[in-house]
Amino acid sequence: MPEVSVRLADAADRPVVTRLWLMFRHDLSEFDEGLPDADGTFYADRPNVVLTDTDWAVYLMTIDARPAGLAFVRGLTGPKRVLNSFFVVRGARRAGVGLNAVQQVIARHQGPWEIAFQDANVGAVRFWRRVAREIAGDAWIEERRPVSHRPDLPPDVWISFDPS
Ligand SMILES: CC(C)(COP(=O)(O)OP(=O)(O)OC[C@H]1O[C@@H](n2cnc3c(N)ncnc32)[C@H](O)[C@@H]1OP(=O)(O)O)[C@@H](O)C(=O)NCCC(=O)NCCS
């Protein structure tokens, strides 16, 4: 497995975070049928917002100092950590990078965790169940919840566990 490093991103990382975010959102647009905005981006303000909000943490994954993925965590000031966005670049997939990186991210924050994804994203379904098993054994739950403000979409799948 390539060795993946995970570090907290800051304002200086905005360009690389913004590009990885675009790749991530493009991958996910397959499942919500979203087209890009007029300038070819998706929700382009999100990296700016999360990089400056104290309730959020942005992590950058690198392999040999090159970008390999990102993770957005929210809920730092609340009762639950939520893994809001998680992405591994295509050239590094199915090599254990995601599993290793998510364990590093989760180890940095105490408390219960929740992760949302879509049933249609078959790779993510397999990945997150594997993550839950690796981190929590049998002590995790999976449930479906409506997507807020999007009654047109099927419910999201949520996995919850508490590694602490
Ligand atoms: C989902 C994602 C993060 C997985 O990253 P990855 O680095 O390829 O995952 P890993 O190599 O660590 O996979 C660990 C295990 O998860 C499962 N898994 C991961 N991707 C899978 C896929 N596409 N199909 C089936 N199982 C998969 C497998 O059990 C895998 O172990 P194996 O390769 O030994 O069989 C990556 O495919 C991705 O970024 N996808 C696009 C964005 C996305 O869907 N993010 C998650 C929703 S928020």
JSON list of N, CA and C and ligand atoms in Angstrom, two decimals, residues 24 27-28 31 84-89 92-100 116-117 121-124 126-128 130, ligand 1:
[
{"chain": "A", "resi": 24, "resn": "PHE", "atom": "N", "xyz": [-14.06, 15.66, -6.32]},
{"chain": "A", "resi": 24, "resn": "PHE", "atom": "CA", "xyz": [-14.98, 14.91, -5.45]},
{"chain": "A", "resi": 24, "resn": "PHE", "atom": "C", "xyz": [-16.42, 15.15, -5.86]},
{"chain": "A", "resi": 27, "resn": "ASP", "atom": "N", "xyz": [-17.36, 13.47, -9.03]},
{"chain": "A", "resi": 27, "resn": "ASP", "atom": "CA", "xyz": [-17.64, 12.04, -8.80]},
{"chain": "A", "resi": 27, "resn": "ASP", "atom": "C", "xyz": [-19.05, 11.85, -8.23]},
{"chain": "A", "resi": 28, "resn": "LEU", "atom": "N", "xyz": [-19.40, 12.66, -7.22]},
{"chain": "A", "resi": 28, "resn": "LEU", "atom": "CA", "xyz": [-20.71, 12.47, -6.57]},
{"chain": "A", "resi": 28, "resn": "LEU", "atom": "C", "xyz": [-21.87, 12.93, -7.43]},
{"chain": "A", "resi": 31, "resn": "PHE", "atom": "N", "xyz": [-24.44, 10.63, -8.76]},
{"chain": "A", "resi": 31, "resn": "PHE", "atom": "CA", "xyz": [-25.51, 10.06, -7.94]},
{"chain": "A", "resi": 31, "resn": "PHE", "atom": "C", "xyz": [-26.64, 11.04, -7.64]},
{"chain": "A", "resi": 84, "resn": "ASN", "atom": "N", "xyz": [-18.12, 14.63, 6.67]},
{"chain": "A", "resi": 84, "resn": "ASN", "atom": "CA", "xyz": [-19.04, 15.26, 5.72]},
{"chain": "A", "resi": 84, "resn": "ASN", "atom": "C", "xyz": [-18.66, 14.96, 4.27]},
{"chain": "A", "resi": 85, "resn": "SER", "atom": "N", "xyz": [-17.36, 14.93, 3.99]},
{"chain": "A", "resi": 85, "resn": "SER", "atom": "CA", "xyz": [-16.88, 14.69, 2.62]},
{"chain": "A", "resi": 85, "resn": "SER", "atom": "C", "xyz": [-15.59, 13.88, 2.72]},
{"chain": "A", "resi": 86, "resn": "PHE", "atom": "N", "xyz": [-15.45, 12.89, 1.83]},
{"chain": "A", "resi": 86, "resn": "PHE", "atom": "CA", "xyz": [-14.25, 12.06, 1.88]},
{"chain": "A", "resi": 86, "resn": "PHE", "atom": "C", "xyz": [-13.95, 11.60, 0.47]},
{"chain": "A", "resi": 87, "resn": "PHE", "atom": "N", "xyz": [-12.69, 11.79, 0.05]},
{"chain": "A", "resi": 87, "resn": "PHE", "atom": "CA", "xyz": [-12.36, 11.57, -1.36]},
{"chain": "A", "resi": 87, "resn": "PHE", "atom": "C", "xyz": [-10.92, 11.10, -1.50]},
{"chain": "A", "resi": 88, "resn": "VAL", "atom": "N", "xyz": [-10.74, 10.06, -2.32]},
{"chain": "A", "resi": 88, "resn": "VAL", "atom": "CA", "xyz": [-9.41, 9.59, -2.71]},
{"chain": "A", "resi": 88, "resn": "VAL", "atom": "C", "xyz": [-9.31, 9.73, -4.23]},
{"chain": "A", "resi": 89, "resn": "VAL", "atom": "N", "xyz": [-8.23, 10.30, -4.73]},
{"chain": "A", "resi": 89, "resn": "VAL", "atom": "CA", "xyz": [-8.10, 10.49, -6.18]},
{"chain": "A", "resi": 89, "resn": "VAL", "atom": "C", "xyz": [-8.13, 9.12, -6.88]},
{"chain": "A", "resi": 92, "resn": "ALA", "atom": "N", "xyz": [-5.25, 6.54, -6.96]},
{"chain": "A", "resi": 92, "resn": "ALA", "atom": "CA", "xyz": [-4.77, 5.91, -5.72]},
{"chain": "A", "resi": 92, "resn": "ALA", "atom": "C", "xyz": [-5.80, 4.95, -5.12]},
{"chain": "A", "resi": 93, "resn": "ARG", "atom": "N", "xyz": [-6.88, 4.69, -5.84]},
{"chain": "A", "resi": 93, "resn": "ARG", "atom": "CA", "xyz": [-7.97, 3.89, -5.24]},
{"chain": "A", "resi": 93, "resn": "ARG", "atom": "C", "xyz": [-7.68, 2.39, -5.21]},
{"chain": "A", "resi": 94, "resn": "ARG", "atom": "N", "xyz": [-8.39, 1.73, -4.33]},
{"chain": "A", "resi": 94, "resn": "ARG", "atom": "CA", "xyz": [-8.35, 0.27, -4.12]},
{"chain": "A", "resi": 94, "resn": "ARG", "atom": "C", "xyz": [-6.96, -0.21, -3.73]},
{"chain": "A", "resi": 95, "resn": "ALA", "atom": "N", "xyz": [-6.25, 0.66, -3.01]},
{"chain": "A", "resi": 95, "resn": "ALA", "atom": "CA", "xyz": [-4.91, 0.30, -2.52]},
{"chain": "A", "resi": 95, "resn": "ALA", "atom": "C", "xyz": [-4.83, 0.47, -1.01]},
{"chain": "A", "resi": 96, "resn": "GLY", "atom": "N", "xyz": [-5.98, 0.66, -0.35]},
{"chain": "A", "resi": 96, "resn": "GLY", "atom": "CA", "xyz": [-6.00, 0.82, 1.10]},
{"chain": "A", "resi": 96, "resn": "GLY", "atom": "C", "xyz": [-5.77, 2.25, 1.57]},
{"chain": "A", "resi": 97, "resn": "VAL", "atom": "N", "xyz": [-5.65, 3.19, 0.63]},
{"chain": "A", "resi": 97, "resn": "VAL", "atom": "CA", "xyz": [-5.37, 4.58, 1.01]},
{"chain": "A", "resi": 97, "resn": "VAL", "atom": "C", "xyz": [-6.54, 5.17, 1.81]},
{"chain": "A", "resi": 98, "resn": "GLY", "atom": "N", "xyz": [-7.76, 4.98, 1.31]},
{"chain": "A", "resi": 98, "resn": "GLY", "atom": "CA", "xyz": [-8.93, 5.54, 1.99]},
{"chain": "A", "resi": 98, "resn": "GLY", "atom": "C", "xyz": [-9.07, 4.97, 3.39]},
{"chain": "A", "resi": 99, "resn": "LEU", "atom": "N", "xyz": [-8.94, 3.68, 3.52]},
{"chain": "A", "resi": 99, "resn": "LEU", "atom": "CA", "xyz": [-9.10, 3.03, 4.83]},
{"chain": "A", "resi": 99, "resn": "LEU", "atom": "C", "xyz": [-8.05, 3.54, 5.81]},
{"chain": "A", "resi": 100, "resn": "ASN", "atom": "N", "xyz": [-6.82, 3.64, 5.37]},
{"chain": "A", "resi": 100, "resn": "ASN", "atom": "CA", "xyz": [-5.76, 4.14, 6.24]},
{"chain": "A", "resi": 100, "resn": "ASN", "atom": "C", "xyz": [-6.02, 5.60, 6.61]},
{"chain": "A", "resi": 116, "resn": "ALA", "atom": "N", "xyz": [-22.44, 10.00, 6.16]},
{"chain": "A", "resi": 116, "resn": "ALA", "atom": "CA", "xyz": [-23.58, 9.85, 5.23]},
{"chain": "A", "resi": 116, "resn": "ALA", "atom": "C", "xyz": [-23.08, 9.55, 3.83]},
{"chain": "A", "resi": 117, "resn": "PHE", "atom": "N", "xyz": [-23.85, 8.74, 3.12]},
{"chain": "A", "resi": 117, "resn": "PHE", "atom": "CA", "xyz": [-23.52, 8.44, 1.73]},
{"chain": "A", "resi": 117, "resn": "PHE", "atom": "C", "xyz": [-24.79, 7.97, 1.04]},
{"chain": "A", "resi": 121, "resn": "ASN", "atom": "N", "xyz": [-24.22, 4.82, -4.58]},
{"chain": "A", "resi": 121, "resn": "ASN", "atom": "CA", "xyz": [-22.75, 4.89, -4.65]},
{"chain": "A", "resi": 121, "resn": "ASN", "atom": "C", "xyz": [-22.20, 3.57, -4.09]},
{"chain": "A", "resi": 122, "resn": "VAL", "atom": "N", "xyz": [-22.26, 2.56, -4.93]},
{"chain": "A", "resi": 122, "resn": "VAL", "atom": "CA", "xyz": [-22.01, 1.18, -4.46]},
{"chain": "A", "resi": 122, "resn": "VAL", "atom": "C", "xyz": [-20.62, 1.04, -3.84]},
{"chain": "A", "resi": 123, "resn": "GLY", "atom": "N", "xyz": [-19.61, 1.69, -4.45]},
{"chain": "A", "resi": 123, "resn": "GLY", "atom": "CA", "xyz": [-18.26, 1.62, -3.89]},
{"chain": "A", "resi": 123, "resn": "GLY", "atom": "C", "xyz": [-18.22, 2.20, -2.48]},
{"chain": "A", "resi": 124, "resn": "ALA", "atom": "N", "xyz": [-18.90, 3.33, -2.29]},
{"chain": "A", "resi": 124, "resn": "ALA", "atom": "CA", "xyz": [-18.91, 3.97, -0.97]},
{"chain": "A", "resi": 124, "resn": "ALA", "atom": "C", "xyz": [-19.63, 3.10, 0.05]},
{"chain": "A", "resi": 126, "resn": "ARG", "atom": "N", "xyz": [-19.77, -0.15, 0.16]},
{"chain": "A", "resi": 126, "resn": "ARG", "atom": "CA", "xyz": [-18.84, -1.21, 0.56]},
{"chain": "A", "resi": 126, "resn": "ARG", "atom": "C", "xyz": [-17.72, -0.66, 1.43]},
{"chain": "A", "resi": 127, "resn": "PHE", "atom": "N", "xyz": [-17.22, 0.53, 1.01]},
{"chain": "A", "resi": 127, "resn": "PHE", "atom": "CA", "xyz": [-16.10, 1.14, 1.73]},
{"chain": "A", "resi": 127, "resn": "PHE", "atom": "C", "xyz": [-16.51, 1.48, 3.15]},
{"chain": "A", "resi": 128, "resn": "TRP", "atom": "N", "xyz": [-17.65, 2.16, 3.34]},
{"chain": "A", "resi": 128, "resn": "TRP", "atom": "CA", "xyz": [-18.00, 2.63, 4.70]},
{"chain": "A", "resi": 128, "resn": "TRP", "atom": "C", "xyz": [-18.38, 1.49, 5.62]},
{"chain": "A", "resi": 130, "resn": "ARG", "atom": "N", "xyz": [-16.97, -1.40, 5.49]},
{"chain": "A", "resi": 130, "resn": "ARG", "atom": "CA", "xyz": [-15.65, -1.95, 5.84]},
{"chain": "A", "resi": 130, "resn": "ARG", "atom": "C", "xyz": [-14.98, -1.07, 6.90]},
{"chain": "B", "resi": 1, "resn": "LIG", "atom": "C1", "xyz": [-14.97, 5.54, -1.59]},
{"chain": "B", "resi": 1, "resn": "LIG", "atom": "C2", "xyz": [-13.46, 5.87, -1.67]},
{"chain": "B", "resi": 1, "resn": "LIG", "atom": "C3", "xyz": [-13.15, 6.96, -0.65]},
{"chain": "B", "resi": 1, "resn": "LIG", "atom": "C4", "xyz": [-12.65, 4.60, -1.34]},
{"chain": "B", "resi": 1, "resn": "LIG", "atom": "O1", "xyz": [-11.28, 4.93, -1.29]},
{"chain": "B", "resi": 1, "resn": "LIG", "atom": "P1", "xyz": [-10.14, 3.81, -1.58]},
{"chain": "B", "resi": 1, "resn": "LIG", "atom": "O2", "xyz": [-8.84, 4.39, -1.18]},
{"chain": "B", "resi": 1, "resn": "LIG", "atom": "O3", "xyz": [-10.28, 3.30, -2.97]},
{"chain": "B", "resi": 1, "resn": "LIG", "atom": "O4", "xyz": [-10.60, 2.66, -0.56]},
{"chain": "B", "resi": 1, "resn": "LIG", "atom": "P2", "xyz": [-9.67, 1.46, 0.01]},
{"chain": "B", "resi": 1, "resn": "LIG", "atom": "O5", "xyz": [-8.72, 1.00, -1.03]},
{"chain": "B", "resi": 1, "resn": "LIG", "atom": "O6", "xyz": [-9.11, 1.89, 1.32]},
{"chain": "B", "resi": 1, "resn": "LIG", "atom": "O7", "xyz": [-10.79, 0.34, 0.22]},
{"chain": "B", "resi": 1, "resn": "LIG", "atom": "C5", "xyz": [-10.93, -0.41, 1.42]},
{"chain": "B", "resi": 1, "resn": "LIG", "atom": "C6", "xyz": [-12.01, -1.44, 1.22]},
{"chain": "B", "resi": 1, "resn": "LIG", "atom": "O8", "xyz": [-13.28, -0.78, 0.98]},
{"chain": "B", "resi": 1, "resn": "LIG", "atom": "C7", "xyz": [-14.02, -1.51, -0.02]},
{"chain": "B", "resi": 1, "resn": "LIG", "atom": "N1", "xyz": [-14.10, -0.74, -1.25]},
{"chain": "B", "resi": 1, "resn": "LIG", "atom": "C8", "xyz": [-13.53, 0.46, -1.52]},
{"chain": "B", "resi": 1, "resn": "LIG", "atom": "N2", "xyz": [-13.89, 0.91, -2.73]},
{"chain": "B", "resi": 1, "resn": "LIG", "atom": "C9", "xyz": [-14.68, -0.04, -3.25]},
{"chain": "B", "resi": 1, "resn": "LIG", "atom": "C10", "xyz": [-15.36, -0.16, -4.51]},
{"chain": "B", "resi": 1, "resn": "LIG", "atom": "N3", "xyz": [-15.29, 0.80, -5.46]},
{"chain": "B", "resi": 1, "resn": "LIG", "atom": "N4", "xyz": [-16.11, -1.28, -4.73]},
{"chain": "B", "resi": 1, "resn": "LIG", "atom": "C11", "xyz": [-16.21, -2.24, -3.78]},
{"chain": "B", "resi": 1, "resn": "LIG", "atom": "N5", "xyz": [-15.59, -2.19, -2.57]},
{"chain": "B", "resi": 1, "resn": "LIG", "atom": "C12", "xyz": [-14.84, -1.08, -2.31]},
{"chain": "B", "resi": 1, "resn": "LIG", "atom": "C13", "xyz": [-13.23, -2.79, -0.25]},
{"chain": "B", "resi": 1, "resn": "LIG", "atom": "O9", "xyz": [-13.63, -3.72, 0.76]},
{"chain": "B", "resi": 1, "resn": "LIG", "atom": "C14", "xyz": [-11.82, -2.31, 0.00]},
{"chain": "B", "resi": 1, "resn": "LIG", "atom": "O10", "xyz": [-10.92, -3.37, 0.33]},
{"chain": "B", "resi": 1, "resn": "LIG", "atom": "P3", "xyz": [-10.28, -4.26, -0.87]},
{"chain": "B", "resi": 1, "resn": "LIG", "atom": "O11", "xyz": [-9.78, -3.31, -1.92]},
{"chain": "B", "resi": 1, "resn": "LIG", "atom": "O12", "xyz": [-9.20, -5.01, -0.16]},
{"chain": "B", "resi": 1, "resn": "LIG", "atom": "O13", "xyz": [-11.40, -5.12, -1.39]},
{"chain": "B", "resi": 1, "resn": "LIG", "atom": "C15", "xyz": [-13.06, 6.32, -3.12]},
{"chain": "B", "resi": 1, "resn": "LIG", "atom": "O14", "xyz": [-13.51, 5.36, -4.05]},
{"chain": "B", "resi": 1, "resn": "LIG", "atom": "C16", "xyz": [-13.63, 7.68, -3.49]},
{"chain": "B", "resi": 1, "resn": "LIG", "atom": "O15", "xyz": [-13.06, 8.72, -3.18]},
{"chain": "B", "resi": 1, "resn": "LIG", "atom": "N6", "xyz": [-14.80, 7.68, -4.21]},
{"chain": "B", "resi": 1, "resn": "LIG", "atom": "C17", "xyz": [-15.39, 8.91, -4.71]},
{"chain": "B", "resi": 1, "resn": "LIG", "atom": "C18", "xyz": [-15.94, 9.80, -3.57]},
{"chain": "B", "resi": 1, "resn": "LIG", "atom": "C19", "xyz": [-16.85, 9.02, -2.66]},
{"chain": "B", "resi": 1, "resn": "LIG", "atom": "O16", "xyz": [-17.70, 8.25, -3.09]},
{"chain": "B", "resi": 1, "resn": "LIG", "atom": "N7", "xyz": [-16.65, 9.25, -1.35]},
{"chain": "B", "resi": 1, "resn": "LIG", "atom": "C20", "xyz": [-17.43, 8.57, -0.31]},
{"chain": "B", "resi": 1, "resn": "LIG", "atom": "C21", "xyz": [-18.77, 9.12, -0.17]},
{"chain": "B", "resi": 1, "resn": "LIG", "atom": "S1", "xyz": [-18.72, 10.61, 0.78]}
]
